[in-house]
Short mmCIF file of C-alpha atoms in Angstrom, two decimals:
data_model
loop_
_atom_site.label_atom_id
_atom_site.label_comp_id
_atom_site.label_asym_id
_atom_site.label_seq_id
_atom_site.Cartn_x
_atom_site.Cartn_y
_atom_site.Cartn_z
CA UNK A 245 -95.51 5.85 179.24
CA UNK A 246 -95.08 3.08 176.43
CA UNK A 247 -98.82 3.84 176.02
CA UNK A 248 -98.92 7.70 176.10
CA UNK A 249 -96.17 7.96 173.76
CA UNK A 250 -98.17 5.56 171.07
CA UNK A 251 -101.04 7.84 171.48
CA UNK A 252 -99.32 11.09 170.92
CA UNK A 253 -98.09 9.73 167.80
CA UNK A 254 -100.90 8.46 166.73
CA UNK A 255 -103.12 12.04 167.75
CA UNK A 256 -99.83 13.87 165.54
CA UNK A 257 -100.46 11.14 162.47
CA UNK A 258 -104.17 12.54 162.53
CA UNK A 259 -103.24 16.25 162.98
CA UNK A 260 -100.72 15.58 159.82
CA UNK A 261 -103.03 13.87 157.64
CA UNK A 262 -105.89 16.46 157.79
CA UNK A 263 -103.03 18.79 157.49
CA UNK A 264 -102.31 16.95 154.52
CA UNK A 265 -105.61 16.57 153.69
CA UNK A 266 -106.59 20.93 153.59
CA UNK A 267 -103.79 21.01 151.86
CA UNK A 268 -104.74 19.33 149.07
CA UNK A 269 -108.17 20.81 148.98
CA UNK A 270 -106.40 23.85 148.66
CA UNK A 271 -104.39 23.19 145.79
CA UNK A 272 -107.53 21.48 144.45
CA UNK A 273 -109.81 24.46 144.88
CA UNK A 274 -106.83 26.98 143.44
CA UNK A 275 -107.19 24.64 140.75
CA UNK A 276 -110.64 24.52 140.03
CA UNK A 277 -110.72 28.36 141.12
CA UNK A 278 -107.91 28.94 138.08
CA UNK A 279 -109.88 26.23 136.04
CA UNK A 280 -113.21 27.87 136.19
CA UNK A 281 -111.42 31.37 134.89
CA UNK A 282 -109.65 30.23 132.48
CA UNK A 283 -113.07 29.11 130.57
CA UNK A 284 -114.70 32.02 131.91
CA UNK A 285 -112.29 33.81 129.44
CA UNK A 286 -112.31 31.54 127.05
CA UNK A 287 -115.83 31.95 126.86
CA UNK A 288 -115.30 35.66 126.71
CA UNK A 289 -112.22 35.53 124.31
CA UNK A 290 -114.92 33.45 122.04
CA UNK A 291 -117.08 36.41 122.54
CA UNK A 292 -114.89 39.58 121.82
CA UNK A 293 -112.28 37.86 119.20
CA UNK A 294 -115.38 37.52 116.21
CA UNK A 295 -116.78 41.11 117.41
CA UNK A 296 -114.46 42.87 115.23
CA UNK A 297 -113.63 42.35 111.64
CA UNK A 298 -110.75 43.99 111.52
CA UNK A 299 -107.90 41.35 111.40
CA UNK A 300 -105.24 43.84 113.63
CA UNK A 301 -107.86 44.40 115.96
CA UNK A 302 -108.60 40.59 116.22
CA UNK A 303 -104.92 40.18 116.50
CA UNK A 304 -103.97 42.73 118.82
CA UNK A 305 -107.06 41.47 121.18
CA UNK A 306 -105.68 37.65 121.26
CA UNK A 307 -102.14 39.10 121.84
CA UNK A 308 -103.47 40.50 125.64
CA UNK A 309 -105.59 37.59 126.43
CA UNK A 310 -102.88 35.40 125.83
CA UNK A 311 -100.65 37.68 128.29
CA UNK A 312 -102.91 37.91 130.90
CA UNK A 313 -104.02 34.60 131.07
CA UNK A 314 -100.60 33.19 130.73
CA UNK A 315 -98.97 35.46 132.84
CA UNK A 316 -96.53 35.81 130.03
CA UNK A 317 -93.83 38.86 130.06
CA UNK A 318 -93.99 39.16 126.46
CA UNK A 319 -96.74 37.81 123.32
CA UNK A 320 -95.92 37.36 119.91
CA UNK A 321 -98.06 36.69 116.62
CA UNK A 322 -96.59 35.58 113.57
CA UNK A 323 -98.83 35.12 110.39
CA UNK A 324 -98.36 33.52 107.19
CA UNK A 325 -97.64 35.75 104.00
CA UNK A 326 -97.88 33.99 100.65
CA UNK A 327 -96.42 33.45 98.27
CA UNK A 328 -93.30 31.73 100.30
CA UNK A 329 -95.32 31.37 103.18
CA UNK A 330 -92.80 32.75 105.13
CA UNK A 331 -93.83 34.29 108.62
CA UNK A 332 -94.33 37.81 109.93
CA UNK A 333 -94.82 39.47 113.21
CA UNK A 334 -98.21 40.90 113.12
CA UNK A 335 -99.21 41.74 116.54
CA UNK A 336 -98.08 41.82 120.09
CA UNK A 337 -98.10 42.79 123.88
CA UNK A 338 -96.16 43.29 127.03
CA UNK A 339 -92.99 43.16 126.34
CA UNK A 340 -92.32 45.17 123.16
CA UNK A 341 -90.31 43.29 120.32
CA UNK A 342 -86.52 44.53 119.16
CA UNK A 343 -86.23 46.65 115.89
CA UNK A 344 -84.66 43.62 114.10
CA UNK A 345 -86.55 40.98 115.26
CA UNK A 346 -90.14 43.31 114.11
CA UNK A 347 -88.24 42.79 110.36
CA UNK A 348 -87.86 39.37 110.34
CA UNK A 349 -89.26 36.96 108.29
CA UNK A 350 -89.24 32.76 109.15
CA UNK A 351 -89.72 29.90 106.35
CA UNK A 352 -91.14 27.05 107.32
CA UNK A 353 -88.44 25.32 109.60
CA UNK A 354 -86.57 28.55 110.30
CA UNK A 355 -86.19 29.44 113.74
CA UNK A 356 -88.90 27.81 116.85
CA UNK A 357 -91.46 29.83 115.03
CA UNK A 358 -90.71 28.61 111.68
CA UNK A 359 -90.14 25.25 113.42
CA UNK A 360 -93.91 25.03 114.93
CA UNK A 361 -95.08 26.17 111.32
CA UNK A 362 -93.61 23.31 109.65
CA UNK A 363 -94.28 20.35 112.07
CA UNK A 364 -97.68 22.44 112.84
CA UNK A 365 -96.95 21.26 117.15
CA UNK A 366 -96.78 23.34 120.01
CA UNK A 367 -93.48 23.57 121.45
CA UNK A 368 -92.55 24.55 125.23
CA UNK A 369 -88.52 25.42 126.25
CA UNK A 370 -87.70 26.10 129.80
CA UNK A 371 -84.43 27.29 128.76
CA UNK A 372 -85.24 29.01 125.89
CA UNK A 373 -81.85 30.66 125.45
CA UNK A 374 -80.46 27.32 125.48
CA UNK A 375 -81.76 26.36 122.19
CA UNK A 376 -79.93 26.67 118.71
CA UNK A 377 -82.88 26.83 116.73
CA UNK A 378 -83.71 30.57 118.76
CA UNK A 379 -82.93 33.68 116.55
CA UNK A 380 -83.58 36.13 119.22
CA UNK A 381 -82.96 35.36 122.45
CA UNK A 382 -85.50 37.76 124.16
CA UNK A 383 -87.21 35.35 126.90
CA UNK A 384 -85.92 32.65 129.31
CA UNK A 385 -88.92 30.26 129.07
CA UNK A 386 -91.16 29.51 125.66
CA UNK A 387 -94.36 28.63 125.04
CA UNK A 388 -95.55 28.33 121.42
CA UNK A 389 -98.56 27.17 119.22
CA UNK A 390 -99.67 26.83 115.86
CA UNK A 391 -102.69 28.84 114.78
CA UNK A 392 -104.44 26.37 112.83
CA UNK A 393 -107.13 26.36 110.10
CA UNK A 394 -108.72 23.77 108.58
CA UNK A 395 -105.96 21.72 110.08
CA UNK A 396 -103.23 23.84 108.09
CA UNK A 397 -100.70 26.05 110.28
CA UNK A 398 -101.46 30.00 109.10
CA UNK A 399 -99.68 31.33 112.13
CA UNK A 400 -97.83 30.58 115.09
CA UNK A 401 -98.99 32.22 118.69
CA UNK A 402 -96.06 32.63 121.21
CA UNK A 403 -95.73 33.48 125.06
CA UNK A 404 -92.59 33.88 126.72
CA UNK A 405 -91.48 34.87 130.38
CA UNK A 406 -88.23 36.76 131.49
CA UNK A 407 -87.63 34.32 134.25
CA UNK A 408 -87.39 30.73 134.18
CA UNK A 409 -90.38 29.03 134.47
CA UNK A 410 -92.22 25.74 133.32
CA UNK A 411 -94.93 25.87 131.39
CA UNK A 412 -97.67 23.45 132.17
CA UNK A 413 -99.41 21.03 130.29
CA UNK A 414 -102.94 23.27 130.90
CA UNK A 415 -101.08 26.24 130.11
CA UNK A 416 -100.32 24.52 126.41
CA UNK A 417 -104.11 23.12 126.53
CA UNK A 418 -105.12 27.12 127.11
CA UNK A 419 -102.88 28.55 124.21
CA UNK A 420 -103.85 25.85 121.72
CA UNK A 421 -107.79 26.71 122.83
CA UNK A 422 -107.44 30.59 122.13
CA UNK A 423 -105.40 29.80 118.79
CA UNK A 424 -108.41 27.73 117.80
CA UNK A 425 -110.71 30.63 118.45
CA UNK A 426 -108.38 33.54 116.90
CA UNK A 427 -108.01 30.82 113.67
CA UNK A 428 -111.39 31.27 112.71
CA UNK A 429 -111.58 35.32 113.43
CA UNK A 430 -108.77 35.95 111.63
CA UNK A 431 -109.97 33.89 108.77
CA UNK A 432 -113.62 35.92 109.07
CA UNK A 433 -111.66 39.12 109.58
CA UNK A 434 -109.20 37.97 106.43
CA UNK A 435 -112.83 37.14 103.97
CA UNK A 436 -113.81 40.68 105.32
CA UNK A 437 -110.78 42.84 103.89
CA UNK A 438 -110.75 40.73 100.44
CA UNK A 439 -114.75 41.56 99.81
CA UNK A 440 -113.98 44.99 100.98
CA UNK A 441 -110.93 44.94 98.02
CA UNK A 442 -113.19 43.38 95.64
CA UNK A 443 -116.07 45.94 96.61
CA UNK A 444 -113.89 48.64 96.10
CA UNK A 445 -112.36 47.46 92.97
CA UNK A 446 -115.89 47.62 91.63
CA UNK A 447 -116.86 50.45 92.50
CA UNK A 448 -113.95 52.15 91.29
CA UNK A 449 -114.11 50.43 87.85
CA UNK A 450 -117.96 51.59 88.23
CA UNK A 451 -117.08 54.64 88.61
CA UNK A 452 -114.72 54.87 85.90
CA UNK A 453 -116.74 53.23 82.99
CA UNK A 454 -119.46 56.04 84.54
CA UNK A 455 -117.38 58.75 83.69
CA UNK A 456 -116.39 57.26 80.13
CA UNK A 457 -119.78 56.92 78.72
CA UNK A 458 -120.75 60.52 80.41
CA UNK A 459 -117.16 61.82 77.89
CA UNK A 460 -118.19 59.80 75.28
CA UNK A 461 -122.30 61.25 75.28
CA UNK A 462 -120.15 64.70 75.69
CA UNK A 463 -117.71 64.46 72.99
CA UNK A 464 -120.49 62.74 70.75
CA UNK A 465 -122.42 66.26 71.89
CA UNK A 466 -119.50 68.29 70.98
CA UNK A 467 -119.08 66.95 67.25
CA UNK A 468 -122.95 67.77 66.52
CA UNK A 469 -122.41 71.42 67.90
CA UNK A 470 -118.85 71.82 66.36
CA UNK A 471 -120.72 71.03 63.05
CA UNK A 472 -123.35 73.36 63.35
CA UNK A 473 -121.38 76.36 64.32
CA UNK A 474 -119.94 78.61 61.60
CA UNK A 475 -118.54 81.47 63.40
CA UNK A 476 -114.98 81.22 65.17
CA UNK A 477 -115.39 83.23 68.07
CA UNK A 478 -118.43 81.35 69.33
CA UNK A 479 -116.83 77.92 67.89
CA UNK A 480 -113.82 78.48 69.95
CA UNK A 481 -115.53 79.68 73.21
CA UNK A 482 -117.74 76.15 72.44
CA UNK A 483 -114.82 74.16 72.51
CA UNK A 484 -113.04 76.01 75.54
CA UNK A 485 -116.64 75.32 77.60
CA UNK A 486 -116.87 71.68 76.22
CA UNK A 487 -112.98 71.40 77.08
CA UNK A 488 -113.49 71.97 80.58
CA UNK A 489 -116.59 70.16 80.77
CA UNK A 490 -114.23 66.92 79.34
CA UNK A 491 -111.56 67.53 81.44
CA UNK A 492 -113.09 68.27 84.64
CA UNK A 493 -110.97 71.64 84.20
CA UNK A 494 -111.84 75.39 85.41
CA UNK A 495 -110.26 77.25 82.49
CA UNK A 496 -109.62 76.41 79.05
CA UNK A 497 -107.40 78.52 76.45
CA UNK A 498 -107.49 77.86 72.45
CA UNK A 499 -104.37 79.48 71.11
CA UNK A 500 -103.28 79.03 66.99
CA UNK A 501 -99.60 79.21 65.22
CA UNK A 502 -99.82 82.12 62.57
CA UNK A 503 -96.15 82.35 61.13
CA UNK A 504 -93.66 82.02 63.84
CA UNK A 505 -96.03 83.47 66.63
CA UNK A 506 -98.33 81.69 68.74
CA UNK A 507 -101.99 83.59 69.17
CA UNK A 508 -104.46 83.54 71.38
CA UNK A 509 -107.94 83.02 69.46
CA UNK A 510 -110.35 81.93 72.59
CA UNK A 511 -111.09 80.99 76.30
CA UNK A 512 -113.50 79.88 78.89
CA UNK A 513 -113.56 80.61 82.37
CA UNK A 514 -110.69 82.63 82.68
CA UNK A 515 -110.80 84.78 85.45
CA UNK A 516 -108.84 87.62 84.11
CA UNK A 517 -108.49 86.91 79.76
CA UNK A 518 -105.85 89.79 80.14
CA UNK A 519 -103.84 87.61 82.39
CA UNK A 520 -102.62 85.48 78.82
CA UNK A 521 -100.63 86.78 76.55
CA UNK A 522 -102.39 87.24 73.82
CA UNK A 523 -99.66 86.79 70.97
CA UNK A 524 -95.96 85.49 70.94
CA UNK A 525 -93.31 84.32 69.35
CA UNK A 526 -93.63 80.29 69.32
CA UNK A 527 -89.78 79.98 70.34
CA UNK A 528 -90.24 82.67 73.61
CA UNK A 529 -93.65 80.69 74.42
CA UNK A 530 -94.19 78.27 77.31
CA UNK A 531 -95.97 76.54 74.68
CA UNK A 532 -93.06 75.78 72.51
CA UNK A 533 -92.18 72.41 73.79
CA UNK A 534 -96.03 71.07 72.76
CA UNK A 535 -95.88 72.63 69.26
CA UNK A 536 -92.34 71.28 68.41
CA UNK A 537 -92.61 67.44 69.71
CA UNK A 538 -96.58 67.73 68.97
CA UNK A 539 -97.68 65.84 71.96
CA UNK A 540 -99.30 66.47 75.11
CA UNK A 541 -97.81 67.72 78.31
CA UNK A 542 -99.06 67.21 81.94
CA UNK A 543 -98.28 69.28 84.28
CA UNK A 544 -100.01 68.01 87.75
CA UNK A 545 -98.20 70.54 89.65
CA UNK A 546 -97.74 74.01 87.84
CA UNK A 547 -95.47 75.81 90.75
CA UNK A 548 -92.46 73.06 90.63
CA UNK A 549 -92.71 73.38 86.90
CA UNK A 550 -89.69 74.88 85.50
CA UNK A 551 -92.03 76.05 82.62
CA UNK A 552 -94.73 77.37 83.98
CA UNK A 553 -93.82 78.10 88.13
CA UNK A 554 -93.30 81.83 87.15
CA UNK A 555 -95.83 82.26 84.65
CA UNK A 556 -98.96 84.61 85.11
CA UNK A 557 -101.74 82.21 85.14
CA UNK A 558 -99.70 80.49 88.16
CA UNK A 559 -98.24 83.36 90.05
CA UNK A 560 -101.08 85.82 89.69
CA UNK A 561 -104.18 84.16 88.75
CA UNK A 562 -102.98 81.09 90.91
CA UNK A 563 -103.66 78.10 88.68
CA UNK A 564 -102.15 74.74 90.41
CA UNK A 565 -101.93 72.46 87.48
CA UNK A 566 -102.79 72.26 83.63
CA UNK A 567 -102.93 69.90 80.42
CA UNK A 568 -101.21 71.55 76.64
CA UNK A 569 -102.81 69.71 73.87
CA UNK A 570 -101.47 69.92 70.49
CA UNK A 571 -104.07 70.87 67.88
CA UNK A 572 -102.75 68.98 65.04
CA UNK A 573 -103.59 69.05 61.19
CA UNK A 574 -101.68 66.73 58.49
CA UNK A 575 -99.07 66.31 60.61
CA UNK A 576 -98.52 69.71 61.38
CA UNK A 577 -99.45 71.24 65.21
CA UNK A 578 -101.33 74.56 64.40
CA UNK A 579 -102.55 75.04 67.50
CA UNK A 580 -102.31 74.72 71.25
CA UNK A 581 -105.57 73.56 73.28
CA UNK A 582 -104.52 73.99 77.40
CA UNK A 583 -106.60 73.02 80.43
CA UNK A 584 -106.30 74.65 83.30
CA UNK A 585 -107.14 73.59 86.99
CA UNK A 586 -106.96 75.64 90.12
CA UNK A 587 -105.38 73.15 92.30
CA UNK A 588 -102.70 70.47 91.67
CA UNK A 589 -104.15 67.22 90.92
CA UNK A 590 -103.24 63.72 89.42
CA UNK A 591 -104.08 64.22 85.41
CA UNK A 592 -103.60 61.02 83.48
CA UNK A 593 -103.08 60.53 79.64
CA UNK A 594 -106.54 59.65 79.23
CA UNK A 595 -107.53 63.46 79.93
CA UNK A 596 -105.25 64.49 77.42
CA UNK A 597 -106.35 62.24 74.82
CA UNK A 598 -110.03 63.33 75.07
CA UNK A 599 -108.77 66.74 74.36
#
């Protein structure tokens, strides 16, 4: 029996080692098994993170990689704003972030976010709740990394679960790697808006020095033919046309101070000439204010102006903004030159001072 009993125990030792042993192959092959996708998506986060240049696209991509691959309840991505360098949430997924904690900014050392940006180190906390540097106390467990370029911390990347847990040292290993790759996107996706800016810019100062030398040839135009003409009806329908053509207007009224009254003399483009008063007295006109302090007015929206809301041209002929010019001679204004515009629009001083 001494015998049997020796061989039963040894017969269990060998059941319990290769027990042991699937056991272990097991956990090995659930390793290698949760190894071999975690590069897979790697390789594919590699892939999809530089196919976009637009940085919250780039961001917002990382955010639910990071979450699924993690397993994480909530993501976070903070990025740094100069001048203070001071930290801002810019993207994240799952588990959406509180109303205060979407306003807050971290300096270096503030906080575990502002803490990773200063010491530029990941940082794990089982008991995230537990720790005083926390600000908001949203998660249980904490993982965090810096988003580093050119071995400076720009950002920090954070994962955080609602139940205890323990992050592992491959789950650090697989944050830092997708920070790596989202560094370098973001910093493509950053060179991409600021030549975009600077493109713009251009253009628009392109644009603008366009549209000065076209006034200038105009006005240069208008001189020569202002010269040559000798009778006032056509010189005053000549300077209504070449108004509008300045001011990128629709109408254009020429109206002269004889005495105390305010007349009428031309127009171009008017839509119904009977729809201006022809004469007035300066002190009932709505062109009083621009004789008396002999400077221009702007009026970018003609039916809030007190002025001119009720007017004719606005109620009836349904003008939307306008420009009143003084014409002025030795001082004095003896004459009003107005632009007129169908719709409201932005009108800047430059307009007025090419009238």
């Amino acid at each position: 029996r001494r015998g049997g009993r020796a061989d039963e125990e040894q017969l269990l030792k060998i059941v319990a080692d290769q027990v042991a042993i699937a056991v272990e192959n097991s956990r090995l092959y659930g390793d290698l098994a949760r190894q071999a996708a975690e590069e897979e998506s790697l390789v594919e986060s590699s892939r999809l993170l530089p196919g976009t240049l637009e940085l919250s696209e780039v961001l917002q991509r990382l955010a639910e990689f990071v979450a699924t691959l993690l397993r994480a309840d909530g993501v976070r991505i903070w990025l740094v704003e100069p001048p203070a360098r001071e930290l801002r949430l810019q993207a994240w997924a799952g588990l959406p972030p509180s109303a205060g904690e979407g306003e807050m900014r971290f300096a270096p050392g503030e906080g575990v976010a502002g803490w990773i940006l200063e010491h530029g180190t990941s940082l794990v906390l089982s008991d995230f709740k537990d720790d005083p540097r926390v600000k908001y106390a949203e998660f249980e467990s904490f993982l965090g990394v810096p988003i580093l370029l050119e071995g400076r911390a720009q950002g920090v990347l954070v994962a955080g679960t609602q139940v205890r847990r323990t992050f592992r040292g491959q789950d650090v290993a697989l944050a830092e790697a997708l920070a790596t790759s989202a560094a370098v996107a973001i910093r493509n996706a950053r060179l991409y808006e600021e030549t975009e800016r600077r493109l713009r810019h251009t253009e628009t100062l392109l644009a603008e020095r366009q549209t000065l030398e076209r006034r200038q040839a105009a006005f240069a135009e208008i001189v020569k033919e202002l010269a040559a003409e000798d009778d006032f009806d056509r010189l005053f329908a000549l300077i209504g046309r070449r108004a509008c053509e300045l001011a990128d207007a629709d109408t254009a009224v020429i109206s002269l101070v004889e005495g105390d009254e305010i007349v009428q003399r031309g127009s171009y483009g008017a839509p119904d000439p009977e729809g201006f008063t022809r004469r007035r007295k300066i002190v009932d006109s709505r062109v009083r204010r621009v004789i008396e302090k002999k400077r221009p007015f702007l009026v970018p929206d003609a039916s809030r102006d007190p002025v001119w809301r009720d007017s004719v041209p606005v109620r009836k002929l349904g003008f939307g903004a306008l420009m009143e010019v003084p014409i002025v001679l030795r001082g004095e204004a003896i004459g009003v030159l107005g632009a007129l515009f169908k719709t409201p629009r932005t009108i800047h001083e430059e307009d007025a001072a090419l009238l």
